[in-house]
Structure formats: structure tokens, C-alpha cells
CSV table of C-alpha atoms in Angstrom, one decimal:
chain,number,residue,atom,x,y,z
A,491,MET,CA,98.5,17.1,63.4
A,492,LEU,CA,100.8,19.9,64.7
A,493,THR,CA,103.2,21.1,61.8
A,494,PHE,CA,105.1,24.2,61.0
A,495,LEU,CA,104.7,26.1,57.8
A,496,GLN,CA,108.2,27.5,58.1
A,497,PRO,CA,110.5,24.7,60.1
A,498,VAL,CA,113.8,26.3,59.4
A,499,TRP,CA,113.2,28.7,62.5
A,500,LEU,CA,112.9,25.9,64.8
A,501,TRP,CA,116.8,26.1,65.1
A,502,ALA,CA,116.3,29.0,67.1
A,503,ILE,CA,115.4,26.7,69.8
A,504,SER,CA,119.0,26.3,69.9
A,505,GLY,CA,119.1,29.4,71.9
A,506,ILE,CA,117.9,27.8,75.1
A,507,ILE,CA,122.2,27.5,75.7
A,508,VAL,CA,121.7,31.5,76.7
A,509,PRO,CA,119.9,31.0,79.9
A,510,VAL,CA,121.4,27.9,80.8
A,511,ALA,CA,124.9,29.4,80.5
A,512,ILE,CA,123.8,32.0,82.6
A,513,HIS,CA,122.3,30.2,85.4
A,514,LEU,CA,125.5,28.1,85.3
A,515,TRP,CA,127.7,30.5,85.7
A,516,ASN,CA,126.5,31.7,89.1
A,517,VAL,CA,129.5,32.9,91.4
A,518,LYS,CA,128.8,32.0,95.1
A,519,GLN,CA,130.8,34.8,96.9
A,520,GLY,CA,132.3,33.9,100.5
A,521,LYS,CA,130.7,35.2,103.6
A,522,ILE,CA,131.9,37.8,105.8
A,523,MET,CA,132.9,36.9,109.4
A,524,HIS,CA,133.0,39.6,112.4
A,525,VAL,CA,135.9,39.2,114.6
A,526,GLY,CA,137.2,41.1,117.6
A,527,SER,CA,140.6,40.6,117.0
A,528,ILE,CA,142.8,39.1,114.0
A,529,ALA,CA,145.8,38.4,116.4
A,530,LEU,CA,144.8,34.7,116.5
A,531,VAL,CA,143.8,34.2,113.3
A,532,ILE,CA,146.2,32.0,111.5
A,533,GLN,CA,147.8,33.6,108.2
A,534,SER,CA,146.8,31.4,105.1
A,535,ASP,CA,147.0,31.6,101.6
A,536,ARG,CA,144.1,33.6,100.7
A,537,GLN,CA,140.8,31.9,99.0
A,538,GLN,CA,138.1,33.1,97.4
A,539,ALA,CA,134.7,30.6,97.7
A,540,LYS,CA,133.4,30.2,94.2
A,541,SER,CA,131.2,27.4,92.8
A,542,LEU,CA,129.3,26.5,89.6
A,543,GLN,CA,125.7,25.7,90.4
A,544,LEU,CA,122.2,25.4,88.9
A,545,LYS,CA,120.0,27.9,90.8
A,546,ASP,CA,116.4,28.9,90.3
A,547,LEU,CA,115.2,26.1,88.1
A,548,LEU,CA,111.7,27.3,88.1
A,549,LEU,CA,113.0,30.6,85.9
A,550,LEU,CA,115.5,28.8,84.1
A,551,LEU,CA,112.4,26.8,83.0
A,552,LEU,CA,110.4,29.7,81.9
A,553,ARG,CA,113.2,31.3,80.0
A,554,CYS,CA,113.7,28.4,78.3
A,555,LEU,CA,110.4,27.8,77.4
A,556,LEU,CA,109.9,31.2,76.4
A,557,ILE,CA,112.9,30.8,73.9
A,558,ILE,CA,110.9,27.4,72.6
A,559,ILE,CA,107.2,28.5,72.1
A,560,LEU,CA,109.1,32.1,70.3
A,561,SER,CA,110.6,29.9,67.9
A,562,MET,CA,107.7,27.3,67.3
A,563,LEU,CA,105.7,31.0,66.9
A,564,MET,CA,108.0,32.0,64.0
A,565,ALA,CA,108.3,28.9,62.3
A,566,LYS,CA,104.2,29.6,61.8
A,567,PRO,CA,102.4,26.2,63.8
A,568,VAL,CA,99.1,25.2,62.2
A,569,ILE,CA,97.4,22.0,62.9
A,570,LYS,CA,96.3,20.1,59.7
A,571,LYS,CA,93.0,17.9,60.0
A,572,PRO,CA,91.7,15.9,57.6
A,573,LEU,CA,88.9,17.3,55.4
A,574,SER,CA,85.6,15.8,54.5
A,575,ALA,CA,81.7,16.0,54.1
A,576,SER,CA,81.5,14.2,57.1
A,577,ASN,CA,83.1,16.4,59.6
A,578,GLN,CA,82.5,19.7,57.7
A,579,LYS,CA,79.1,21.3,56.3
A,580,GLY,CA,80.6,22.9,53.8
A,581,TRP,CA,82.9,26.0,52.5
A,582,LEU,CA,81.3,29.6,51.5
A,583,LEU,CA,84.0,31.8,49.6
A,584,MET,CA,84.1,35.6,48.7
A,585,GLU,CA,86.8,38.1,47.5
A,586,ARG,CA,88.3,40.1,49.5
A,587,SER,CA,87.7,43.1,47.3
A,588,GLY,CA,84.4,44.3,46.9
A,589,LEU,CA,83.2,41.9,50.0
A,590,LYS,CA,80.8,44.3,51.3
A,591,GLU,CA,78.8,44.5,48.1
A,592,THR,CA,79.3,40.6,47.6
A,593,TYR,CA,77.6,40.4,50.5
A,594,GLN,CA,74.5,42.9,50.2
A,595,GLN,CA,73.6,40.9,47.1
A,596,TYR,CA,73.5,37.6,48.7
A,597,SER,CA,73.2,38.6,52.4
A,598,GLU,CA,70.3,36.4,53.0
A,599,GLU,CA,71.5,33.0,51.3
A,600,ILE,CA,75.2,33.8,53.3
A,601,ASP,CA,73.7,34.1,56.2
A,602,SER,CA,71.9,30.9,56.2
A,603,LEU,CA,75.0,29.1,54.8
A,604,LEU,CA,76.7,30.4,58.1
A,605,LYS,CA,73.9,29.5,60.4
A,606,ALA,CA,74.2,25.8,58.9
A,607,GLY,CA,77.6,25.6,59.7
A,608,TYR,CA,79.5,26.2,56.5
A,609,HIS,CA,83.1,27.7,57.0
A,610,PHE,CA,83.8,31.1,55.2
A,611,HIS,CA,87.2,31.5,53.6
A,612,PHE,CA,88.6,34.0,51.3
A,613,PHE,CA,88.6,33.6,47.5
A,614,GLU,CA,92.3,34.2,47.2
A,615,GLU,CA,95.2,31.8,47.0
A,616,GLU,CA,95.4,29.5,49.9
A,617,PHE,CA,91.8,30.6,50.4
A,618,PRO,CA,92.8,31.5,54.2
A,619,GLY,CA,90.1,31.4,56.5
A,620,GLY,CA,88.5,34.4,58.4
A,621,ASP,CA,85.3,35.9,60.5
A,622,LEU,CA,83.2,37.3,57.9
A,623,SER,CA,81.8,39.8,60.5
A,624,ALA,CA,84.9,41.2,61.3
A,625,ALA,CA,85.9,41.6,57.7
A,626,LEU,CA,82.7,43.2,56.9
A,627,LYS,CA,83.4,45.9,59.4
A,628,THR,CA,86.8,47.1,57.6
A,629,ASP,CA,86.9,49.0,54.6
A,630,LYS,CA,87.5,46.1,52.1
A,631,ASP,CA,85.7,47.8,49.4
A,632,SER,CA,88.2,50.4,48.9
A,633,ILE,CA,90.5,48.0,48.1
A,634,ARG,CA,92.0,48.3,44.6
A,635,GLN,CA,93.5,44.7,43.6
A,636,GLU,CA,94.9,43.5,40.5
A,637,PRO,CA,92.3,41.3,39.1
A,638,VAL,CA,92.3,37.6,39.8
A,639,ASN,CA,91.9,34.7,37.6
A,640,TYR,CA,88.8,33.0,38.5
A,641,TRP,CA,89.8,29.8,36.5
A,642,GLN,CA,93.3,29.3,37.9
A,643,LEU,CA,91.8,30.0,41.4
A,644,LEU,CA,88.9,27.2,41.0
A,645,GLN,CA,92.1,24.8,39.8
A,646,SER,CA,93.8,25.2,43.2
A,647,LEU,CA,90.6,24.8,44.9
A,648,ASN,CA,89.8,21.7,43.4
A,649,GLN,CA,93.1,20.4,44.9
A,650,LYS,CA,92.0,21.6,48.4
A,651,VAL,CA,88.5,20.3,48.8
A,652,PRO,CA,86.9,16.3,48.2
A,653,ASP,CA,84.6,16.1,45.4
A,654,SER,CA,81.6,15.5,47.8
A,655,LEU,CA,81.8,18.9,50.3
A,656,PRO,CA,79.5,21.8,49.1
A,657,VAL,CA,81.2,24.6,47.9
A,658,TYR,CA,79.8,28.0,47.3
A,659,LEU,CA,81.1,30.6,45.5
A,660,PHE,CA,80.0,34.3,45.4
A,661,THR,CA,81.5,36.9,43.1
A,662,GLN,CA,81.0,39.6,40.5
A,663,ASN,CA,80.7,38.4,36.5
A,664,SER,CA,83.2,40.4,35.1
A,665,LEU,CA,85.0,39.6,32.1
A,666,THR,CA,88.5,40.1,33.0
A,667,ARG,CA,88.7,37.5,35.6
A,668,ILE,CA,88.7,34.9,33.6
A,669,ALA,CA,91.8,33.8,31.1
A,670,GLY,CA,93.0,30.9,29.2
A,671,ASN,CA,91.4,27.4,28.6
A,672,ARG,CA,88.1,26.5,30.5
A,673,PRO,CA,89.3,24.1,33.7
A,674,ALA,CA,87.6,20.9,34.2
A,675,ILE,CA,87.2,20.3,37.8
A,676,ALA,CA,85.6,17.8,40.2
A,677,MET,CA,83.9,19.5,42.6
A,678,ASN,CA,80.5,20.1,44.4
A,679,LEU,CA,80.3,24.1,43.2
A,680,HIS,CA,77.8,26.3,43.4
A,681,TRP,CA,78.8,29.6,41.8
A,682,LYS,CA,76.6,32.8,42.4
A,683,THR,CA,77.3,36.1,40.0
A,684,TYR,CA,76.5,39.4,39.9
A,685,THR,CA,77.1,42.8,37.9
A,686,ALA,CA,79.0,45.3,40.2
A,687,ARG,CA,77.1,48.7,41.3
A,688,ASP,CA,79.9,50.5,39.6
A,689,SER,CA,79.4,49.0,36.1
A,690,ILE,CA,80.2,52.1,33.9
A,691,ALA,CA,83.5,53.4,33.4
A,692,SER,CA,85.4,56.3,31.2
A,693,TYR,CA,89.0,56.2,31.4
A,694,ILE,CA,92.1,57.1,29.5
A,695,THR,CA,94.2,53.8,27.7
A,696,GLN,CA,96.5,55.6,25.8
A,697,ALA,CA,98.2,59.1,25.4
A,698,TYR,CA,101.6,59.9,23.0
A,699,GLU,CA,102.9,62.8,21.2
A,700,ASP,CA,102.8,62.3,17.7
A,701,ALA,CA,104.9,63.7,15.1
A,702,LYS,CA,103.2,67.5,14.5
A,703,GLY,CA,103.9,67.4,18.9
A,704,GLU,CA,100.4,67.1,19.4
A,705,VAL,CA,98.8,64.7,22.4
A,706,ILE,CA,97.0,61.9,21.2
A,707,SER,CA,94.7,60.6,23.6
A,708,LYS,CA,92.9,57.3,23.7
A,709,ILE,CA,89.4,57.4,26.3
A,710,ALA,CA,87.5,54.0,26.7
A,711,LYS,CA,83.9,54.0,27.4
A,712,SER,CA,83.5,50.5,29.4
A,713,THR,CA,80.0,48.8,30.1
A,714,PRO,CA,78.5,45.1,31.1
A,715,GLY,CA,77.8,44.9,27.2
A,716,PHE,CA,80.7,46.3,25.5
A,717,THR,CA,83.7,48.6,25.5
A,718,ALA,CA,84.5,51.5,23.2
A,719,THR,CA,87.3,53.8,22.5
A,720,VAL,CA,87.5,57.5,21.1
A,721,GLN,CA,90.9,59.4,19.9
A,722,GLN,CA,91.0,62.8,21.1
A,723,SER,CA,94.1,65.2,20.1
A,724,PHE,CA,94.8,68.5,21.9
A,725,SER,CA,98.3,70.5,22.4
A,726,ARG,CA,100.1,70.7,25.5
A,727,GLN,CA,99.3,74.6,25.8
A,728,ASN,CA,95.5,73.9,25.0
A,729,LEU,CA,94.4,71.2,27.1
A,730,PRO,CA,90.7,70.4,27.0
A,731,ALA,CA,88.3,70.7,30.5
A,732,LEU,CA,88.7,67.1,31.6
A,733,PHE,CA,92.6,66.8,31.1
A,734,LYS,CA,95.5,67.4,33.2
A,735,ILE,CA,99.3,67.5,32.7
A,736,ILE,CA,101.2,66.3,36.1
A,737,SER,CA,104.7,65.4,36.8
A,738,ASP,CA,105.4,62.4,38.6
A,739,SER,CA,108.9,60.9,39.3
A,740,GLY,CA,110.5,62.4,36.3
A,741,ASN,CA,107.6,60.9,34.1
A,742,THR,CA,104.9,63.5,32.3
A,743,LEU,CA,101.5,62.1,32.7
A,744,ILE,CA,98.0,62.8,31.3
A,745,GLN,CA,95.1,62.7,34.0
A,746,TYR,CA,91.8,62.4,32.8
A,747,THR,CA,88.8,62.8,34.9
A,748,ASP,CA,85.6,62.4,33.9
A,749,SER,CA,81.8,64.0,34.9
A,750,PRO,CA,81.3,61.7,37.7
A,751,GLY,CA,84.8,62.6,39.0
A,752,HIS,CA,86.6,59.5,38.7
A,753,SER,CA,90.5,60.3,37.7
A,754,SER,CA,92.6,57.8,35.8
A,755,LYS,CA,96.0,58.8,34.2
A,756,VAL,CA,99.0,57.3,31.6
A,757,VAL,CA,102.4,58.1,31.1
A,758,LEU,CA,102.4,60.5,28.1
A,759,ASP,CA,104.9,58.7,25.2
A,760,THR,CA,107.1,61.2,23.3
A,761,SER,CA,109.3,58.2,22.2
A,762,SER,CA,109.9,57.6,18.4
A,763,VAL,CA,110.5,54.0,17.0
A,764,ASN,CA,113.4,53.5,14.1
A,765,VAL,CA,112.0,50.5,11.7
A,766,ALA,CA,114.3,49.2,9.1
A,767,ILE,CA,113.5,46.3,6.9
A,768,TYR,CA,115.9,44.1,4.9
A,769,ALA,CA,113.9,41.4,2.7
A,770,GLY,CA,116.9,40.0,0.6
A,771,VAL,CA,115.1,37.8,-2.2
A,772,ASN,CA,111.5,38.4,-0.4
A,773,ALA,CA,111.3,41.8,-1.5
A,774,HIS,CA,107.5,40.9,-2.3
A,775,ASP,CA,107.2,40.1,1.4
A,776,ALA,CA,108.6,43.6,2.1
A,777,VAL,CA,105.9,45.4,0.4
A,778,TYR,CA,102.9,44.0,2.8
A,779,LEU,CA,105.0,44.8,5.6
A,780,GLN,CA,105.7,48.5,4.6
A,781,ALA,CA,102.3,49.4,3.6
A,782,ALA,CA,100.8,48.0,6.9
A,783,ILE,CA,103.7,50.0,8.8
A,784,ASN,CA,102.4,53.3,6.8
A,785,ALA,CA,99.1,52.8,7.5
A,786,ILE,CA,99.7,52.6,11.5
A,787,LYS,CA,101.8,55.9,11.0
A,788,GLN,CA,99.1,57.6,9.0
A,789,VAL,CA,96.4,56.4,11.3
A,790,THR,CA,97.7,56.8,14.7
A,791,GLY,CA,100.3,59.6,14.1
A,792,ARG,CA,102.7,57.7,15.7
A,793,LYS,CA,106.5,58.7,15.4
A,794,ILE,CA,107.8,55.9,13.6
A,795,ARG,CA,111.0,56.1,11.2
A,796,LEU,CA,111.0,53.7,8.5
A,797,SER,CA,113.8,52.6,6.4
A,798,MET,CA,113.8,50.0,3.2
A,799,VAL,CA,117.0,48.6,3.3
A,800,LYS,CA,118.3,47.1,0.0
A,801,ASN,CA,121.8,46.0,1.4
A,802,ALA,CA,122.3,44.3,4.7
A,803,ARG,CA,125.6,46.4,5.4
A,804,ASP,CA,123.7,49.8,5.1
A,805,ILE,CA,120.9,48.9,8.1
A,806,PRO,CA,121.3,52.2,10.6
A,807,VAL,CA,123.1,51.2,14.0
A,808,SER,CA,120.1,53.4,15.4
A,809,THR,CA,117.3,50.9,14.3
A,810,ASP,CA,115.4,49.9,17.1
A,811,TRP,CA,113.5,47.2,15.2
A,812,LEU,CA,114.6,45.1,12.1
A,813,PHE,CA,112.6,43.2,10.1
A,814,TRP,CA,115.1,40.7,8.7
A,815,LEU,CA,112.9,39.0,6.0
A,816,SER,CA,116.0,37.6,4.2
A,817,ASN,CA,117.0,33.7,3.8
A,818,GLU,CA,120.0,34.7,4.6
A,819,LEU,CA,122.0,34.1,8.2
A,820,LEU,CA,121.2,37.1,10.9
A,821,PRO,CA,124.5,38.5,11.2
A,822,SER,CA,126.2,38.8,14.6
A,823,SER,CA,127.4,42.2,14.1
A,824,PRO,CA,125.9,44.9,14.6
A,825,VAL,CA,123.7,43.9,17.6
A,826,PHE,CA,120.4,45.1,17.4
A,827,LYS,CA,118.0,44.8,20.4
A,828,LYS,CA,114.6,44.2,18.9
A,829,VAL,CA,114.5,41.5,15.9
A,830,PHE,CA,111.4,40.1,14.1
A,831,MET,CA,112.8,37.4,11.5
A,832,TYR,CA,111.9,34.5,9.6
A,833,ALA,CA,112.6,31.3,11.0
A,834,LEU,CA,114.9,29.1,8.7
A,835,ALA,CA,114.2,25.5,8.6
A,836,ASN,CA,112.8,22.8,6.2
A,837,GLU,CA,109.8,24.2,4.0
A,838,ARG,CA,106.5,22.1,4.4
A,839,ASN,CA,103.0,22.6,2.6
A,840,HIS,CA,99.7,22.0,4.8
A,841,SER,CA,96.7,23.4,5.1
A,842,THR,CA,96.3,24.9,8.8
A,843,TRP,CA,95.5,28.3,10.6
A,844,VAL,CA,96.9,30.4,13.7
A,845,ALA,CA,96.2,30.1,16.6
A,846,THR,CA,97.3,32.5,19.3
A,847,ALA,CA,98.6,31.4,22.6
A,848,GLY,CA,99.9,34.4,24.3
A,849,LYS,CA,100.8,38.1,24.2
A,850,PHE,CA,99.3,38.9,20.4
A,851,MET,CA,95.9,38.2,19.6
A,852,THR,CA,94.9,38.3,16.0
A,853,GLY,CA,91.1,38.3,16.2
A,854,GLU,CA,88.5,35.2,15.9
A,855,GLU,CA,88.8,35.1,12.4
A,856,PRO,CA,90.4,32.1,10.8
A,857,ILE,CA,94.1,32.9,9.2
A,858,SER,CA,95.0,30.3,7.0
A,859,ILE,CA,98.5,29.1,6.8
A,860,ARG,CA,99.4,27.5,3.4
A,861,LYS,CA,103.2,26.8,4.1
A,862,SER,CA,105.6,26.9,7.1
A,863,MET,CA,109.0,26.1,8.7
A,864,ALA,CA,109.3,22.6,10.5
A,865,PRO,CA,110.2,23.9,13.9
A,866,GLU,CA,113.1,23.1,15.8
A,867,LEU,CA,112.4,24.7,19.2
A,868,PRO,CA,114.9,25.5,21.8
A,869,ASN,CA,113.7,25.5,25.3
A,870,THR,CA,114.5,29.0,26.0
A,871,GLN,CA,112.1,30.3,23.3
A,872,ASN,CA,108.2,31.2,24.6
A,873,VAL,CA,105.4,30.5,21.8
A,874,LEU,CA,103.1,33.0,21.1
A,875,TRP,CA,101.4,31.5,18.3
A,876,THR,CA,100.5,27.9,17.4
A,877,ASN,CA,99.2,26.2,14.2
A,878,GLY,CA,96.0,24.0,14.3
A,879,TYR,CA,98.4,21.2,14.7
A,880,GLY,CA,100.0,22.9,17.7
A,881,ASP,CA,103.5,23.4,16.2
A,882,PRO,CA,104.7,26.8,16.8
A,883,LEU,CA,104.4,29.8,14.6
A,884,LEU,CA,105.8,32.4,16.2
A,885,THR,CA,108.0,32.5,18.8
A,886,VAL,CA,110.2,34.8,21.5
A,887,GLU,CA,113.5,34.6,22.9
A,888,GLY,CA,116.0,36.7,25.2
A,889,ASN,CA,115.7,39.5,27.5
A,890,GLU,CA,118.3,42.1,26.2
A,891,LYS,CA,118.3,41.0,22.6
A,892,ILE,CA,114.8,40.1,21.6
A,893,ILE,CA,114.5,37.8,18.8
A,894,TYR,CA,111.0,36.8,17.4
A,895,ARG,CA,110.9,34.3,14.9
A,896,PHE,CA,107.9,33.4,12.4
A,897,TYR,CA,107.6,30.0,10.8
A,898,SER,CA,105.9,30.8,8.0
A,899,ARG,CA,106.3,34.0,5.3
A,900,PHE,CA,104.2,37.2,5.0
A,901,ASP,CA,103.6,36.3,1.4
A,902,PRO,CA,100.3,35.4,0.5
A,903,GLY,CA,101.3,32.5,-1.1
A,904,TRP,CA,102.5,31.1,2.3
A,905,SER,CA,99.8,32.6,4.8
A,906,ASP,CA,96.7,35.3,4.7
A,907,LEU,CA,98.2,36.7,7.5
A,908,VAL,CA,98.7,39.8,5.7
A,909,TRP,CA,95.1,40.0,4.6
A,910,SER,CA,93.6,40.0,8.3
A,911,SER,CA,92.2,43.2,9.5
A,912,HIS,CA,94.2,42.5,12.4
A,913,PHE,CA,97.7,42.7,10.9
A,914,ALA,CA,98.3,46.1,11.4
A,915,ASP,CA,97.1,45.8,15.0
A,916,PHE,CA,99.6,43.1,15.4
A,917,LEU,CA,102.5,45.3,14.4
A,918,LEU,CA,101.6,48.0,16.3
A,919,LYS,CA,101.7,46.0,19.4
A,920,LEU,CA,104.7,44.4,18.3
A,921,LEU,CA,106.5,47.9,17.8
A,922,ILE,CA,104.6,50.1,20.4
A,923,GLU,CA,105.2,48.3,23.9
A,924,GLY,CA,102.2,49.2,25.8
A,925,SER,CA,100.0,50.2,23.2
A,926,ASP,CA,97.6,47.3,24.1
A,927,LYS,CA,97.3,48.5,28.1
A,928,GLY,CA,95.4,50.3,30.2
A,929,SER,CA,91.9,48.7,29.6
A,930,ASN,CA,91.8,45.7,32.1
A,931,ASN,CA,91.8,47.5,35.3
A,932,HIS,CA,88.6,49.4,34.4
A,933,ASP,CA,86.9,47.1,32.1
A,934,LYS,CA,83.5,46.5,33.2
A,935,ARG,CA,82.1,43.8,30.6
A,936,THR,CA,80.5,41.2,31.9
A,937,VAL,CA,80.1,37.5,31.0
A,938,ALA,CA,77.3,35.2,31.6
A,939,ALA,CA,77.5,32.6,34.4
A,940,SER,CA,77.1,29.6,32.2
A,941,GLN,CA,80.3,30.7,30.6
A,942,LEU,CA,82.3,31.4,33.7
A,943,LEU,CA,81.2,27.6,35.1
A,944,PRO,CA,83.9,25.5,34.6
A,945,VAL,CA,83.5,21.7,32.9
A,946,LEU,CA,82.4,19.9,36.0
A,947,GLN,CA,83.5,16.5,36.3
A,948,THR,CA,81.5,13.5,38.2
A,949,GLN,CA,85.1,12.2,39.5
A,950,ARG,CA,88.6,13.1,39.4
A,951,THR,CA,90.7,12.4,36.5
A,952,GLN,CA,93.5,11.8,39.3
A,953,VAL,CA,93.6,10.6,42.4
A,954,LYS,CA,94.5,12.9,45.6
A,955,GLU,CA,96.0,12.3,48.6
A,956,ASN,CA,94.5,13.3,52.0
A,957,PHE,CA,92.6,16.5,51.8
A,958,LEU,CA,93.7,18.6,54.8
A,959,GLN,CA,92.5,21.9,56.3
A,960,THR,CA,94.9,23.9,58.0
A,961,GLN,CA,94.2,25.7,61.2
A,962,ASP,CA,96.8,28.8,62.1
A,963,LEU,CA,97.7,28.4,65.8
A,964,SER,CA,99.7,31.6,66.1
A,965,PHE,CA,97.1,33.4,68.4
A,966,ILE,CA,97.3,30.3,71.1
A,967,PHE,CA,101.1,30.6,70.9
A,968,TRP,CA,101.1,34.4,71.2
A,969,LEU,CA,98.9,33.9,74.2
A,970,VAL,CA,101.2,31.1,75.7
A,971,VAL,CA,104.1,33.4,75.3
A,972,PHE,CA,102.2,36.4,77.0
A,973,VAL,CA,101.8,34.3,79.8
A,974,LEU,CA,105.5,32.7,80.2
A,975,PHE,CA,107.0,36.6,79.8
A,976,CYS,CA,104.8,37.5,82.8
A,977,LEU,CA,105.7,34.8,85.2
A,978,GLU,CA,108.9,35.0,84.3
A,979,ARG,CA,109.5,38.7,85.5
A,980,PHE,CA,107.4,38.2,88.4
A,981,LEU,CA,109.8,35.6,89.3
A,982,SER,CA,112.6,37.7,88.5
A,983,PHE,CA,111.5,40.7,90.5
A,984,SER,CA,110.8,38.5,93.2
A,985,LYS,CA,114.2,37.0,93.7
A,986,LYS,CA,115.7,40.6,93.3
A,987,LYS,CA,113.4,42.0,95.7
A,988,GLU,CA,114.6,38.7,98.1
A,989,GLU,CA,118.4,39.5,97.5
A,990,ALA,CA,117.5,43.3,98.2
A,991,ASN,CA,116.0,42.7,101.6
A,992,GLY,CA,119.1,39.9,102.5
């Protein structure tokens, strides 16, 4: 059936009022009669012969149709047909990025599927159909897109195709393309993967200035099996051969070029972080936090200024990060932009562990939680960590003023977080925004096909409505617009020529 993806544009059909009004407002001029003498002509009031009449009906019809078809074209006309295994052989999906390499890996199988009647679709949002031969002629392999989440796309695809329709998917086996929980889908899926040719990369992930003015850079080498990072320091006046300092839009960037000639660059971070810790009666907790932050300063060389505050009134106004470990209420003034605080709620004893659910990862080692606060979670908060029961352990709220709430304590009697080898890494990611970025775009690690594959169900957990395939009609409507426009111009010029010839 014919439908429109943006039906609001159909209001433009009302524009046919304009050509109708122009054709109606047609002034008929009086005829001029040539006479020998006006002596016998009786003088009377001067009148002009005018009339409103609808002329050139065919020309008017063409102009109205042109406006109607253009309005329908802007509304994006499509035809939606029922999709089933009985009226389609199956779907063949490939990513737009790296299309040529994917085809080279599985050319024989892909060609046989197309000859068998499979429909080609791009493996991206909405899964648009296309012409594979035409797509292969373009330079799609040069496209560098943000990595898509294969599992997320498969969940969307699961809502597009019926269970029985065969679906062949051809992709790379990059680890960066999967995230979140393994989905459970009901689909006749055949997923073929391969390792990209460009499977080794060296690139710069970070560059910052330490307290001595030296530039600290981190260079990662990524292969299908692992990604390792090495740290290198140098002065701005004595750059190593592979490094270069460039300016871009007011920012200072460090560019790194590996031996094959591939370049990567990051912004040089020259900022410093002012950290204040106020613990109140929980001074024992502050000792572990202070030790971890000092270790970060010593190992990374980051410009971190740490203040241990015994009185809440002595907290420096210039503080960038306030760790409020006290059982007291956080004062409303002065306003600190970034605060890490203990949640104040009812204490409870239970044996559980930290489960990660967002930005800050604590690694795969179990971190025990023996005591926590019963959460009272408003809808405005975002849960970053949960415990084994699914209750929040770490939340964040706010935009201009960011507050992290921890529903346990740094005290070893409450949790083993301070004993974790990932505790300092967690604090670094918290204090230095962007310290965990820069690796995903070049990460070459791969994953086995068995780990990529989602959980395949025999039948759906919910009954779906009609499965529809969408066919774009824009080309047909453009063709109609062109034909109507040519006819309208032809009739219009013919009319002008007739009037000119009398």
C-alpha cells in the first residue's frame, strides 16, 4: 500500500489554489473596431469588456498535478508490502563501510545468493535496500564511520523480518562492534565473519603535560589478539621523530605517525585538577582515597593538587573535585561543580558484589560488598554500578553540577573496593575526563564467531504485527514530475506563440 514517511508535506497540495486563481483572473479585453467616421456613433458611457473565465484547462490541470506530485514527493512516498518467506527468497546484509573487502572475502557465496533471488540490504539503521554492483563501484572502503553495535542492530533487524526468512549477514569480527548484553532473537540467521586486512595499528591515545612541563604520551599497539600501551615522555623542544606538534582551532595537538605512515592525533591536555577531601568522622576512609590519588600523581605525572580538609568551611573555592565522605549533609554553598559523596540512607548488612553497568568498569575480578545503603533513587539519576541484587551502588546526576553518589563506603569493613587493583584506574577515569578514550577507533582486537552470535530462539517471545518491506518511490515520482514539467512548458510556449501570431 502507498504511504508517506513525512505526511506533513501533503499540506503543500493546498498550493494548487495559486494556479487556479491565476487562470480564473483572466481579463478579456474589448475588441477594437475600425470605422470611417464617428459622427453617427452615439456617445454613451465608456465600458470595458471584462470577464472571469477558466481558460486553458489542460494547462491548468498540468500545473495542479505538478504541485500535487511535488508535495507527495516531499512527503517521501513508499510502498509497504507484506514480507514473508513465501514472497522473498531472503535477505543479504553487509556494512557500507568496508564493503569491497567484505565482498572480496565472500564473493562467490554473495554472488550465488544474489542469483538465487536474495535481496541486498545495508547493515545499518532502517536496513535500506540497494544495488550491490553500484555500491561496489564507489569508494566505500575509504569511509571511516563510528563503530556500530552489531547486537543492537540485530535486535532492530529482529523486528523487521519474520522468523522463517533466511538472513545472511557478512561482517568483520571486531571486538569494538559488540557491547551490552548478548541479545536473544528469533531469526533464521547465518552470520559470516572475517578479520580485516588492516589488522595491526599503532596510534596515540593520550597526551598531557605533567607537573614538570614534559609531554607524556601513550601509544597503543593493537592486534587481533591484544592491545598494549606504552608510555613515552619528551619535551616540546625535543620531539621524537614520529611525533609532531600542530595547532587546530586554538588547540594544541600531538600527532603520531607510525612506521607504515598512518597518523593519529589527540589534543594535548595541559589542565590541572584541584581535589579536596573532607571526611568528617570517616577519616579512616580518606586515608585510602588519599593514597590512591597520590599513587595516580606519582605514576602518571598528572597535575593533581590534593587538599585534605578537616573543616568544611576550609574547602578551597577553586576545588574542581570534592570528595565528601562525611555523614553530614552536603552544604548548599559554595557550589562545587563535581562532587563524589556517600549516599545517606538506611544502612544494611548483606553479602554481594559490584556489578558494572555503565561508564566506569572495575574489571572482571569480583569486588565484595558487605554493607551498603538502601537506595532511594529518583528518576533523575543515572545508575553506573549495581550490586548483585540489581540495587544501585554508584549513581550520577546533573549536568552543570555533577554529583556521584556511592551507596557503600571506602572503609574495608564495608567493601573491598580499595583493595581492588582497579580502584586507582576508577579514580583516574573519574578525575581526568577522557583518560579512557582514544582506543576504540583503532582497536583491532577480534572476537570468535561463537561469541558474536546472539542467542537464537525457536520462536519469538512476543507476537509481532505485520512484517512489511518498504520500497522507495522517489525515483518514479521524480520521473512523473519531469514529464509533467516538460508538458507544461510545451503547452505554455505553444499558447504564447499562438497569441503572438494573432
